[in-house]
Amino acid sequence: MRLALDVDSLDEIAERIKYFMDVKSPQGLLDKIKMLPMLAEMGKFFPKTVSTGPCKEIIRRGNFSLDWFPILQCWPKDAGRFITLPCVVTRDPKTGKRNVGMYRMQVYDGHTTGMHWQRQKVGAEHYREALRNASVETLLRNVSEPPQETQQAASLRVDLMARSSGGSVLADGTPPGKMEVAVAIGTDPAITFSAIVPAPPDVEEYLIAGFLRQKPVELVKCETVDLEVPASSEIVLEGHVHLDELRSEGPFGDHTGFYSLEDLYPVFHLSCITHRKDPIYSTTIVGKPPMEDGWMGKAVERIFLPLMKLTIPEMVDINLPIEGVFHNLMIVSIKKSYPGQARKVMNAIWSLGQAMFTKCIIVVDEDVNVQDIGEVTLKVLNHIDPERDIQFTLGPVDSLDHASRLPNYGSKMGIDATRKWSSEGFARPWPDEILMDQKTKALVDKKWKELGID
Ligand SMILES: Cc1cc2nc3c(=O)[nH]c(=O)nc-3n(C[C@H](O)[C@H](O)[C@H](O)COP(=O)(O)O)c2cc1C
């Protein structure tokens, strides 16, 4: 990830974020002048549209097939071959804002794939927005009696039923029944990474990539859809998702270490493929951790810490252990200043973008090194009275959670492993941690040489 993002340490990026967040209103002319270099630097982050680029070297509108690319079936029980590293571009039908998200795509044939945007993701919200605008009759034709009534199909039907009538043309002028999608494969790693970062929906991923690379992402217009893709992409797939069509997707050997189960998802119909002359197909294999996506997640952890601190200022550090597959476990250290603060932090995390999926949150005091799992285990288990310190809550859970009572909905657990205070009703004395004093340490250190031990 350091190579991909061209830094010696991921903390460099976190430091840059902090630098930009530290902007105070300028007090006078001198302050304003001092801000000019920062403003000039910020200007570099915005994407710019160029007339053409390497991804347009070959343009195939009719004669194309996905079979040309070495798309992998990764695991024995996968439903087929999956595009696993796609940057999926959609536009909010209401606001016109673009989104780039990474959602796997199961290849059905040379021209169609699945579109696995999970229910709470931005691509899925664009799809729902398009559904809200489309004609009810068209939509109910196919969706009202899906072959297999799954949770997603049921919720989709509820969405459709609840929708008010009228408005059969989408706000962006697209005819009802379709939503435009473009998929860039083999992008600059900063762009690929920006497609996975859990940014707020209104922050455009191309801007994030520009910030990471410190130069604007160059975009080109697609041939058959009104969307823009990175000019330097190796391969671009253009097409539509039909609003009245769902198809079985999965199983797929997922990053949880288990197969994610078959469910109904929209279908992507390709209208055009453009690519470089000799394109390189990028892919990744997810599976039992640690795999490549684990390191992508770790980079997200480091880079997002300063942003999380904006809303949770008492947060000192976090660790999302790779085996916790990012949505299952977050260990957080905090500077505790008032009773009940650990629970406030849990609730704040459960309401913070995709951190809402976190199944278990462990909150410790600031003196615990959350990166040291041994220390965390020792202190957490010593410090808790389970019945008192464990908090359960209900809410949205990750679509990949196969244990929750319902798909996308279930319980979450927080453990308050901070020292308990009398103001929290703890009447007993709290013991000191065993630490050797400096004088004795120095005395022993001096003796190693005398004893001939290096
Ligand atoms: C390799 C890889 C594959 C992923 N596949 C999916 C997927 O199939 N569906 C999904 O909803 N999220 C998937 N994700 C996670 C999303 O990319 C991530 O949640 C992202 O923030 C979504 O973007 P959005 O907030 O713009 O919707 C994947 C992430 C990685 C690293």
CSV table of C-alpha atoms and ligand atoms in Angstrom, one decimal:
chain,number,residue,atom,x,y,z
A,1,MET,CA,0.0,0.0,0.0
A,2,ARG,CA,2.9,2.4,0.7
A,3,LEU,CA,4.3,1.7,-2.8
A,4,ALA,CA,0.8,2.1,-4.3
A,5,LEU,CA,0.2,5.4,-2.6
A,6,ASP,CA,3.9,6.5,-3.0
A,7,VAL,CA,4.6,7.3,0.6
A,8,ASP,CA,7.2,6.0,3.1
A,9,SER,CA,4.6,5.6,5.8
A,10,LEU,CA,0.7,5.7,5.7
A,11,ASP,CA,0.9,8.2,8.6
A,12,GLU,CA,2.3,10.7,6.1
A,13,ILE,CA,-1.2,10.8,4.5
A,14,ALA,CA,-2.9,11.1,7.8
A,15,GLU,CA,-0.5,14.0,8.6
A,16,ARG,CA,-1.5,15.7,5.3
A,17,ILE,CA,-5.2,15.3,6.2
A,18,LYS,CA,-4.5,16.9,9.6
A,19,TYR,CA,-2.7,19.8,7.9
A,20,PHE,CA,-5.7,20.6,5.7
A,21,MET,CA,-8.1,20.1,8.6
A,22,ASP,CA,-6.2,22.5,10.8
A,23,VAL,CA,-7.2,25.5,8.7
A,24,LYS,CA,-8.4,28.4,10.9
A,25,SER,CA,-10.2,31.5,9.5
A,26,PRO,CA,-7.5,34.0,8.4
A,27,GLN,CA,-7.3,36.9,10.8
A,28,GLY,CA,-5.6,39.4,8.5
A,29,LEU,CA,-3.9,40.0,5.2
A,30,LEU,CA,-0.8,38.1,6.3
A,31,ASP,CA,-2.8,35.1,7.3
A,32,LYS,CA,-4.5,35.1,3.9
A,33,ILE,CA,-1.2,35.3,2.1
A,34,LYS,CA,0.1,32.4,4.1
A,35,MET,CA,-2.9,30.4,3.0
A,36,LEU,CA,-2.2,30.8,-0.7
A,37,PRO,CA,0.2,27.9,-1.1
A,38,MET,CA,-2.4,25.6,0.6
A,39,LEU,CA,-5.2,26.8,-1.7
A,40,ALA,CA,-2.9,26.3,-4.7
A,41,GLU,CA,-2.2,22.8,-3.5
A,42,MET,CA,-5.9,22.1,-3.0
A,43,GLY,CA,-6.6,23.2,-6.6
A,44,LYS,CA,-4.6,20.2,-7.7
A,45,PHE,CA,-7.0,17.7,-6.2
A,46,PHE,CA,-9.9,18.4,-8.5
A,47,PRO,CA,-10.4,16.1,-11.5
A,48,LYS,CA,-10.2,17.5,-15.0
A,49,THR,CA,-11.8,16.2,-18.1
A,50,VAL,CA,-9.5,15.7,-21.1
A,51,SER,CA,-10.5,14.9,-24.7
A,52,THR,CA,-9.0,11.4,-24.9
A,53,GLY,CA,-6.6,9.0,-23.1
A,54,PRO,CA,-5.0,5.6,-23.3
A,55,CYS,CA,-8.3,3.9,-22.3
A,56,LYS,CA,-9.7,4.9,-25.7
A,57,GLU,CA,-6.9,3.3,-27.8
A,58,ILE,CA,-9.4,0.6,-28.8
A,59,ILE,CA,-13.2,1.3,-28.9
A,60,ARG,CA,-15.5,-1.6,-29.3
A,61,ARG,CA,-19.2,-0.8,-29.5
A,62,GLY,CA,-20.7,-4.0,-30.8
A,63,ASN,CA,-18.0,-6.6,-31.3
A,64,PHE,CA,-16.8,-7.4,-27.8
A,65,SER,CA,-16.8,-10.1,-25.1
A,66,LEU,CA,-15.8,-10.3,-21.5
A,67,ASP,CA,-14.3,-13.7,-22.4
A,68,TRP,CA,-11.3,-11.8,-23.8
A,69,PHE,CA,-10.1,-11.0,-20.3
A,70,PRO,CA,-8.5,-13.4,-17.9
A,71,ILE,CA,-11.3,-13.1,-15.3
A,72,LEU,CA,-10.8,-15.6,-12.5
A,73,GLN,CA,-12.9,-18.0,-10.7
A,74,CYS,CA,-11.1,-17.8,-7.3
A,75,TRP,CA,-12.5,-20.6,-5.1
A,76,PRO,CA,-14.0,-24.0,-5.9
A,77,LYS,CA,-17.6,-23.2,-4.8
A,78,ASP,CA,-17.7,-19.7,-6.5
A,79,ALA,CA,-20.8,-19.4,-8.7
A,80,GLY,CA,-18.4,-18.5,-11.6
A,81,ARG,CA,-15.9,-15.9,-12.6
A,82,PHE,CA,-15.9,-12.6,-10.8
A,83,ILE,CA,-14.3,-9.2,-11.7
A,84,THR,CA,-12.9,-8.4,-8.2
A,85,LEU,CA,-11.2,-5.0,-8.6
A,86,PRO,CA,-13.6,-2.8,-10.6
A,87,CYS,CA,-14.1,0.9,-10.0
A,88,VAL,CA,-17.9,1.2,-10.6
A,89,VAL,CA,-19.0,4.7,-11.6
A,90,THR,CA,-22.6,5.8,-11.2
A,91,ARG,CA,-24.4,9.2,-10.9
A,92,ASP,CA,-27.0,10.2,-8.4
A,93,PRO,CA,-30.1,10.6,-10.5
A,94,LYS,CA,-31.3,13.4,-8.2
A,95,THR,CA,-28.2,15.5,-7.7
A,96,GLY,CA,-26.0,14.4,-10.6
A,97,LYS,CA,-23.1,13.7,-8.3
A,98,ARG,CA,-20.8,10.9,-9.3
A,99,ASN,CA,-19.8,8.0,-7.1
A,100,VAL,CA,-17.0,5.5,-7.6
A,101,GLY,CA,-17.3,2.3,-5.5
A,102,MET,CA,-15.7,-1.1,-5.7
A,103,TYR,CA,-18.4,-3.8,-6.1
A,104,ARG,CA,-17.6,-7.3,-7.4
A,105,MET,CA,-19.2,-8.4,-10.7
A,106,GLN,CA,-20.1,-12.0,-11.5
A,107,VAL,CA,-19.7,-12.7,-15.2
A,108,TYR,CA,-22.9,-14.3,-16.6
A,109,ASP,CA,-21.8,-14.2,-20.2
A,110,GLY,CA,-19.7,-12.1,-22.6
A,111,HIS,CA,-22.1,-9.1,-22.2
A,112,THR,CA,-23.7,-9.3,-18.8
A,113,THR,CA,-22.5,-9.4,-15.2
A,114,GLY,CA,-24.0,-9.1,-11.7
A,115,MET,CA,-23.7,-5.8,-9.8
A,116,HIS,CA,-23.0,-6.6,-6.2
A,117,TRP,CA,-23.6,-3.2,-4.5
A,118,GLN,CA,-24.7,-4.1,-1.0
A,119,ARG,CA,-27.8,-2.5,0.3
A,120,GLN,CA,-26.2,0.4,2.3
A,121,LYS,CA,-23.6,1.3,-0.3
A,122,VAL,CA,-23.8,4.5,-2.5
A,123,GLY,CA,-24.2,2.6,-5.8
A,124,ALA,CA,-27.3,0.8,-4.3
A,125,GLU,CA,-28.7,4.2,-3.2
A,126,HIS,CA,-28.3,5.6,-6.7
A,127,TYR,CA,-30.2,2.5,-8.0
A,128,ARG,CA,-33.0,3.1,-5.4
A,129,GLU,CA,-33.2,6.7,-6.3
A,130,ALA,CA,-33.6,5.7,-10.0
A,131,LEU,CA,-36.2,3.2,-8.9
A,132,ARG,CA,-38.1,5.9,-7.0
A,133,ASN,CA,-38.3,7.9,-10.2
A,134,ALA,CA,-39.2,5.1,-12.6
A,135,SER,CA,-42.6,3.9,-13.6
A,136,VAL,CA,-44.1,1.6,-11.0
A,137,GLU,CA,-45.7,-0.7,-13.7
A,138,THR,CA,-42.4,-1.3,-15.5
A,139,LEU,CA,-40.7,-2.1,-12.3
A,140,LEU,CA,-43.3,-4.4,-10.8
A,141,ARG,CA,-43.4,-6.5,-14.0
A,142,ASN,CA,-40.4,-8.6,-13.2
A,143,VAL,CA,-39.7,-7.8,-9.6
A,144,SER,CA,-43.1,-8.6,-8.0
A,145,GLU,CA,-42.6,-12.3,-8.2
A,146,PRO,CA,-38.9,-13.1,-8.1
A,147,PRO,CA,-38.1,-16.8,-8.5
A,148,GLN,CA,-36.8,-17.0,-5.1
A,149,GLU,CA,-38.0,-14.4,-2.5
A,150,THR,CA,-34.9,-13.3,-0.7
A,151,GLN,CA,-34.6,-10.5,1.8
A,152,GLN,CA,-33.2,-8.1,-0.8
A,153,ALA,CA,-36.0,-8.8,-3.2
A,154,ALA,CA,-38.5,-8.4,-0.5
A,155,SER,CA,-37.1,-5.0,0.6
A,156,LEU,CA,-36.9,-3.9,-3.0
A,157,ARG,CA,-40.6,-4.7,-3.5
A,158,VAL,CA,-41.4,-2.8,-0.3
A,159,ASP,CA,-39.4,0.2,-1.7
A,160,LEU,CA,-41.3,0.0,-5.0
A,161,MET,CA,-44.7,-0.3,-3.4
A,162,ALA,CA,-44.0,2.6,-1.0
A,163,ARG,CA,-42.9,4.8,-3.9
A,164,SER,CA,-45.4,7.5,-4.9
A,165,SER,CA,-46.7,7.4,-8.4
A,166,GLY,CA,-45.8,9.8,-11.3
A,167,GLY,CA,-42.5,11.1,-12.6
A,168,SER,CA,-41.7,8.5,-15.3
A,169,VAL,CA,-38.6,10.4,-16.5
A,170,LEU,CA,-35.5,10.5,-14.4
A,171,ALA,CA,-34.2,13.8,-13.2
A,172,ASP,CA,-31.1,13.5,-15.4
A,173,GLY,CA,-33.1,12.8,-18.5
A,174,THR,CA,-32.4,9.0,-18.7
A,175,PRO,CA,-35.4,7.1,-19.9
A,176,PRO,CA,-37.1,5.1,-17.1
A,177,GLY,CA,-36.1,1.5,-16.7
A,178,LYS,CA,-32.3,1.9,-16.9
A,179,MET,CA,-29.4,3.4,-14.9
A,180,GLU,CA,-26.1,4.2,-16.6
A,181,VAL,CA,-23.0,2.5,-15.2
A,182,ALA,CA,-19.3,2.6,-16.2
A,183,VAL,CA,-16.6,0.4,-14.8
A,184,ALA,CA,-12.9,1.2,-14.9
A,185,ILE,CA,-10.5,-1.7,-14.4
A,186,GLY,CA,-6.7,-1.2,-14.0
A,187,THR,CA,-6.6,2.3,-12.7
A,188,ASP,CA,-3.9,4.3,-10.9
A,189,PRO,CA,-3.7,2.6,-7.5
A,190,ALA,CA,-4.7,5.9,-5.8
A,191,ILE,CA,-8.0,5.7,-7.8
A,192,THR,CA,-8.6,2.0,-7.1
A,193,PHE,CA,-8.0,2.7,-3.4
A,194,SER,CA,-10.3,5.7,-3.4
A,195,ALA,CA,-13.1,3.4,-4.7
A,196,ILE,CA,-12.9,1.4,-1.4
A,197,VAL,CA,-12.5,4.2,1.1
A,198,PRO,CA,-15.6,4.7,3.2
A,199,ALA,CA,-15.9,8.4,2.3
A,200,PRO,CA,-19.2,10.3,3.0
A,201,PRO,CA,-21.5,9.9,-0.1
A,202,ASP,CA,-21.0,13.5,-1.2
A,203,VAL,CA,-17.2,13.4,-1.2
A,204,GLU,CA,-16.2,12.4,-4.7
A,205,GLU,CA,-13.7,9.6,-5.0
A,206,TYR,CA,-11.8,11.3,-7.9
A,207,LEU,CA,-11.1,14.2,-5.5
A,208,ILE,CA,-9.8,11.8,-2.9
A,209,ALA,CA,-7.6,10.1,-5.5
A,210,GLY,CA,-6.3,13.6,-6.5
A,211,PHE,CA,-5.5,14.4,-2.9
A,212,LEU,CA,-3.7,11.0,-2.5
A,213,ARG,CA,-1.7,11.4,-5.7
A,214,GLN,CA,-1.3,15.2,-5.3
A,215,LYS,CA,-2.3,15.7,-8.9
A,216,PRO,CA,-5.7,15.8,-10.6
A,217,VAL,CA,-7.2,12.7,-12.0
A,218,GLU,CA,-7.7,13.0,-15.7
A,219,LEU,CA,-11.1,11.9,-16.9
A,220,VAL,CA,-12.5,11.1,-20.3
A,221,LYS,CA,-16.2,10.9,-21.3
A,222,CYS,CA,-17.6,7.5,-22.0
A,223,GLU,CA,-18.8,6.6,-25.5
A,224,THR,CA,-22.3,5.3,-24.8
A,225,VAL,CA,-23.2,6.6,-21.3
A,226,ASP,CA,-23.0,10.0,-19.7
A,227,LEU,CA,-20.3,9.2,-17.2
A,228,GLU,CA,-16.6,9.9,-16.9
A,229,VAL,CA,-13.8,7.4,-16.2
A,230,PRO,CA,-10.0,7.8,-15.6
A,231,ALA,CA,-8.3,8.4,-18.9
A,232,SER,CA,-5.4,6.1,-17.9
A,233,SER,CA,-7.6,3.1,-17.2
A,234,GLU,CA,-6.5,-0.2,-18.8
A,235,ILE,CA,-10.1,-1.3,-19.5
A,236,VAL,CA,-13.5,0.4,-19.4
A,237,LEU,CA,-16.9,-1.3,-19.5
A,238,GLU,CA,-19.9,0.8,-20.3
A,239,GLY,CA,-23.5,-0.1,-20.0
A,240,HIS,CA,-26.8,-0.1,-18.0
A,241,VAL,CA,-28.4,-1.7,-15.1
A,242,HIS,CA,-32.1,-2.4,-15.8
A,243,LEU,CA,-34.3,-1.3,-13.0
A,244,ASP,CA,-36.8,-4.1,-13.4
A,245,GLU,CA,-34.3,-7.0,-13.3
A,246,LEU,CA,-32.6,-8.9,-10.5
A,247,ARG,CA,-30.7,-12.1,-10.9
A,248,SER,CA,-29.1,-14.6,-8.6
A,249,GLU,CA,-25.5,-13.6,-7.6
A,250,GLY,CA,-23.0,-15.7,-5.7
A,251,PRO,CA,-21.9,-17.7,-3.8
A,252,PHE,CA,-18.5,-16.1,-3.7
A,253,GLY,CA,-15.5,-16.9,-1.5
A,254,ASP,CA,-15.4,-13.7,0.4
A,255,HIS,CA,-12.9,-11.7,2.5
A,256,THR,CA,-14.6,-13.0,5.7
A,257,GLY,CA,-13.0,-16.5,5.0
A,258,PHE,CA,-16.5,-17.9,4.1
A,259,TYR,CA,-18.6,-18.0,1.0
A,260,SER,CA,-21.1,-15.2,0.9
A,261,LEU,CA,-24.4,-16.7,0.0
A,262,GLU,CA,-26.4,-16.5,-3.2
A,263,ASP,CA,-28.8,-13.5,-3.3
A,264,LEU,CA,-30.6,-11.3,-5.9
A,265,TYR,CA,-28.7,-8.3,-7.3
A,266,PRO,CA,-29.1,-6.0,-10.3
A,267,VAL,CA,-27.7,-7.1,-13.7
A,268,PHE,CA,-25.2,-5.0,-15.7
A,269,HIS,CA,-25.6,-5.1,-19.5
A,270,LEU,CA,-22.6,-3.9,-21.4
A,271,SER,CA,-23.0,-1.6,-24.4
A,272,CYS,CA,-19.3,-0.9,-25.1
A,273,ILE,CA,-15.8,-1.8,-24.1
A,274,THR,CA,-12.8,0.6,-24.5
A,275,HIS,CA,-9.3,-0.4,-23.6
A,276,ARG,CA,-5.6,0.2,-24.1
A,277,LYS,CA,-3.9,-1.5,-27.1
A,278,ASP,CA,-2.4,-4.2,-24.9
A,279,PRO,CA,-4.5,-3.9,-21.7
A,280,ILE,CA,-3.5,-5.4,-18.3
A,281,TYR,CA,-6.4,-6.9,-16.4
A,282,SER,CA,-6.2,-6.1,-12.7
A,283,THR,CA,-7.7,-8.3,-10.1
A,284,THR,CA,-7.4,-9.4,-6.5
A,285,ILE,CA,-8.2,-12.6,-4.7
A,286,VAL,CA,-10.0,-12.3,-1.4
A,287,GLY,CA,-10.5,-15.2,1.0
A,288,LYS,CA,-9.4,-16.2,4.5
A,289,PRO,CA,-7.5,-13.3,5.9
A,290,PRO,CA,-4.8,-12.1,5.6
A,291,MET,CA,-5.2,-11.5,1.9
A,292,GLU,CA,-4.5,-8.3,-0.2
A,293,ASP,CA,-7.7,-6.5,0.8
A,294,GLY,CA,-6.5,-6.8,4.5
A,295,TRP,CA,-3.7,-4.3,3.7
A,296,MET,CA,-6.1,-2.0,1.8
A,297,GLY,CA,-8.3,-2.0,5.0
A,298,LYS,CA,-5.3,-1.3,7.2
A,299,ALA,CA,-4.5,1.7,5.0
A,300,VAL,CA,-8.1,2.9,5.4
A,301,GLU,CA,-7.6,2.5,9.2
A,302,ARG,CA,-4.5,4.8,9.3
A,303,ILE,CA,-5.8,7.4,6.9
A,304,PHE,CA,-9.3,7.7,8.4
A,305,LEU,CA,-8.1,8.0,12.0
A,306,PRO,CA,-7.7,11.8,11.9
A,307,LEU,CA,-11.1,12.1,10.2
A,308,MET,CA,-12.8,9.9,12.9
A,309,LYS,CA,-11.2,12.1,15.5
A,310,LEU,CA,-13.1,15.1,14.1
A,311,THR,CA,-16.3,13.7,15.5
A,312,ILE,CA,-14.8,11.5,18.3
A,313,PRO,CA,-12.0,13.8,19.7
A,314,GLU,CA,-11.3,11.6,22.7
A,315,MET,CA,-10.2,8.8,20.3
A,316,VAL,CA,-6.4,8.1,20.7
A,317,ASP,CA,-5.8,5.1,18.4
A,318,ILE,CA,-7.7,2.3,16.7
A,319,ASN,CA,-6.9,-1.2,15.6
A,320,LEU,CA,-9.0,-3.2,13.2
A,321,PRO,CA,-7.3,-6.6,13.4
A,322,ILE,CA,-7.2,-8.2,9.9
A,323,GLU,CA,-8.9,-11.4,11.2
A,324,GLY,CA,-11.7,-9.2,12.4
A,325,VAL,CA,-12.4,-8.6,8.6
A,326,PHE,CA,-12.9,-4.9,9.4
A,327,HIS,CA,-16.6,-5.0,10.1
A,328,ASN,CA,-16.3,-7.5,13.0
A,329,LEU,CA,-13.9,-5.9,15.4
A,330,MET,CA,-12.6,-2.4,16.3
A,331,ILE,CA,-10.3,-1.8,19.3
A,332,VAL,CA,-10.3,1.8,20.3
A,333,SER,CA,-8.3,3.6,23.0
A,334,ILE,CA,-9.7,6.8,24.4
A,335,LYS,CA,-8.8,9.7,26.7
A,336,LYS,CA,-11.6,9.3,29.2
A,337,SER,CA,-12.7,12.5,30.9
A,338,TYR,CA,-16.3,11.8,32.1
A,339,PRO,CA,-18.4,8.9,33.2
A,340,GLY,CA,-20.0,6.7,30.5
A,341,GLN,CA,-17.6,8.1,27.8
A,342,ALA,CA,-16.7,4.6,26.5
A,343,ARG,CA,-20.4,4.0,25.7
A,344,LYS,CA,-20.6,7.4,24.0
A,345,VAL,CA,-17.7,6.4,21.8
A,346,MET,CA,-19.3,3.1,20.9
A,347,ASN,CA,-22.5,4.9,19.8
A,348,ALA,CA,-20.5,7.5,17.9
A,349,ILE,CA,-18.8,4.7,15.9
A,350,TRP,CA,-22.1,3.0,15.2
A,351,SER,CA,-23.4,6.2,13.6
A,352,LEU,CA,-20.3,7.0,11.6
A,353,GLY,CA,-20.6,6.0,7.9
A,354,GLN,CA,-19.6,2.4,7.2
A,355,ALA,CA,-18.2,2.1,10.8
A,356,MET,CA,-21.9,1.5,11.6
A,357,PHE,CA,-21.3,-2.1,10.6
A,358,THR,CA,-18.8,-2.8,13.4
A,359,LYS,CA,-20.0,-5.9,15.2
A,360,CYS,CA,-17.8,-5.7,18.2
A,361,ILE,CA,-16.2,-2.5,19.6
A,362,ILE,CA,-13.7,-2.8,22.5
A,363,VAL,CA,-12.9,0.5,24.2
A,364,VAL,CA,-9.8,0.8,26.4
A,365,ASP,CA,-8.0,3.6,28.2
A,366,GLU,CA,-5.4,5.6,26.4
A,367,ASP,CA,-2.5,3.8,28.2
A,368,VAL,CA,-3.3,0.6,26.4
A,369,ASN,CA,-1.5,0.0,23.1
A,370,VAL,CA,-4.3,-1.2,20.9
A,371,GLN,CA,-1.8,-2.4,18.3
A,372,ASP,CA,-0.5,-5.0,20.8
A,373,ILE,CA,-3.2,-7.8,20.9
A,374,GLY,CA,-1.4,-9.4,23.9
A,375,GLU,CA,-1.7,-6.2,26.0
A,376,VAL,CA,-5.3,-5.7,24.9
A,377,THR,CA,-6.2,-9.3,25.9
A,378,LEU,CA,-4.5,-8.9,29.3
A,379,LYS,CA,-6.1,-5.6,30.1
A,380,VAL,CA,-9.6,-6.1,28.6
A,381,LEU,CA,-10.2,-9.4,30.3
A,382,ASN,CA,-8.8,-8.1,33.6
A,383,HIS,CA,-10.8,-4.9,33.5
A,384,ILE,CA,-14.3,-6.1,32.7
A,385,ASP,CA,-17.2,-7.3,34.7
A,386,PRO,CA,-19.0,-8.8,31.6
A,387,GLU,CA,-22.6,-8.3,32.7
A,388,ARG,CA,-21.9,-4.7,33.6
A,389,ASP,CA,-19.6,-3.7,30.8
A,390,ILE,CA,-21.0,-5.3,27.7
A,391,GLN,CA,-23.5,-3.3,25.8
A,392,PHE,CA,-25.7,-4.6,23.0
A,393,THR,CA,-27.5,-2.7,20.3
A,394,LEU,CA,-29.5,-3.4,17.2
A,395,GLY,CA,-29.0,-1.9,13.8
A,396,PRO,CA,-27.7,-2.3,10.3
A,397,VAL,CA,-25.0,-5.0,9.9
A,398,ASP,CA,-22.7,-5.8,7.0
A,399,SER,CA,-24.4,-7.8,4.1
A,400,LEU,CA,-21.5,-10.3,4.5
A,401,ASP,CA,-22.5,-11.1,8.1
A,402,HIS,CA,-23.8,-14.6,7.8
A,403,ALA,CA,-24.8,-15.0,11.5
A,404,SER,CA,-27.1,-12.0,12.0
A,405,ARG,CA,-30.8,-12.8,12.5
A,406,LEU,CA,-31.7,-11.2,9.2
A,407,PRO,CA,-29.6,-10.1,6.2
A,408,ASN,CA,-28.3,-6.6,6.8
A,409,TYR,CA,-29.9,-6.3,10.3
A,410,GLY,CA,-28.7,-7.6,13.6
A,411,SER,CA,-27.1,-7.0,16.9
A,412,LYS,CA,-23.7,-5.4,17.8
A,413,MET,CA,-21.7,-5.5,21.0
A,414,GLY,CA,-19.5,-3.0,22.7
A,415,ILE,CA,-17.2,-3.8,25.6
A,416,ASP,CA,-16.3,-1.0,28.0
A,417,ALA,CA,-12.8,-2.1,29.2
A,418,THR,CA,-11.8,1.3,30.6
A,419,ARG,CA,-11.0,1.6,34.3
A,420,LYS,CA,-14.3,2.1,36.2
A,421,TRP,CA,-14.7,5.2,38.2
A,422,SER,CA,-16.6,5.9,41.4
A,423,SER,CA,-18.8,8.3,39.3
A,424,GLU,CA,-19.8,5.2,37.3
A,425,GLY,CA,-20.9,3.5,40.4
A,426,PHE,CA,-17.7,1.5,41.0
A,427,ALA,CA,-17.0,1.6,44.8
A,428,ARG,CA,-14.0,-0.8,45.1
A,429,PRO,CA,-10.4,0.4,44.8
A,430,TRP,CA,-8.7,-0.2,41.4
A,431,PRO,CA,-5.3,-1.9,41.6
A,432,ASP,CA,-2.2,-0.5,40.1
A,433,GLU,CA,-0.5,-2.2,37.1
A,434,ILE,CA,2.8,-3.8,38.0
A,435,LEU,CA,5.5,-1.7,36.5
A,436,MET,CA,9.2,-1.8,37.5
A,437,ASP,CA,10.6,1.5,38.7
A,438,GLN,CA,13.3,3.2,36.7
A,439,LYS,CA,16.0,2.9,39.3
A,440,THR,CA,15.9,-0.9,39.4
A,441,LYS,CA,15.6,-1.1,35.6
A,442,ALA,CA,18.8,1.0,35.3
A,443,LEU,CA,20.6,-1.1,37.9
A,444,VAL,CA,19.7,-4.3,36.0
A,445,ASP,CA,20.6,-2.8,32.6
A,446,LYS,CA,24.1,-2.0,33.9
A,447,LYS,CA,24.6,-5.6,35.0
A,448,TRP,CA,24.1,-7.3,31.6
A,449,LYS,CA,27.6,-6.4,30.4
A,450,GLU,CA,29.2,-7.5,33.7
A,451,LEU,CA,27.5,-10.8,33.3
A,452,GLY,CA,28.7,-11.1,29.7
A,453,ILE,CA,25.2,-11.1,28.2
A,454,ASP,CA,24.6,-8.9,25.2
B,1,LIG,C1,-11.5,-6.1,-3.2
B,1,LIG,C2,-12.8,-5.5,-2.6
B,1,LIG,C3,-14.0,-6.0,-3.1
B,1,LIG,C4,-15.2,-5.4,-2.6
B,1,LIG,N1,-16.4,-5.9,-3.0
B,1,LIG,C5,-17.6,-5.3,-2.6
B,1,LIG,C6,-18.8,-5.8,-3.1
B,1,LIG,O1,-18.9,-6.7,-3.9
B,1,LIG,N2,-19.9,-5.1,-2.7
B,1,LIG,C7,-19.9,-4.1,-1.9
B,1,LIG,O2,-21.0,-3.5,-1.6
B,1,LIG,N3,-18.7,-3.6,-1.3
B,1,LIG,C8,-17.6,-4.2,-1.7
B,1,LIG,N4,-16.4,-3.8,-1.2
B,1,LIG,C9,-16.4,-2.7,-0.2
B,1,LIG,C10,-16.7,-1.3,-0.9
B,1,LIG,O3,-15.8,-1.1,-2.0
B,1,LIG,C11,-16.5,-0.2,0.1
B,1,LIG,O4,-17.5,-0.4,1.1
B,1,LIG,C12,-16.7,1.2,-0.5
B,1,LIG,O5,-16.5,2.2,0.5
B,1,LIG,C13,-18.0,1.3,-1.2
B,1,LIG,O6,-18.1,2.6,-1.8
B,1,LIG,P1,-19.3,3.5,-1.6
B,1,LIG,O7,-19.3,4.0,-0.2
B,1,LIG,O8,-19.1,4.6,-2.6
B,1,LIG,O9,-20.5,2.7,-1.9
B,1,LIG,C14,-15.2,-4.3,-1.7
B,1,LIG,C15,-13.9,-3.9,-1.2
B,1,LIG,C16,-12.8,-4.4,-1.7
B,1,LIG,C17,-11.4,-3.9,-1.2
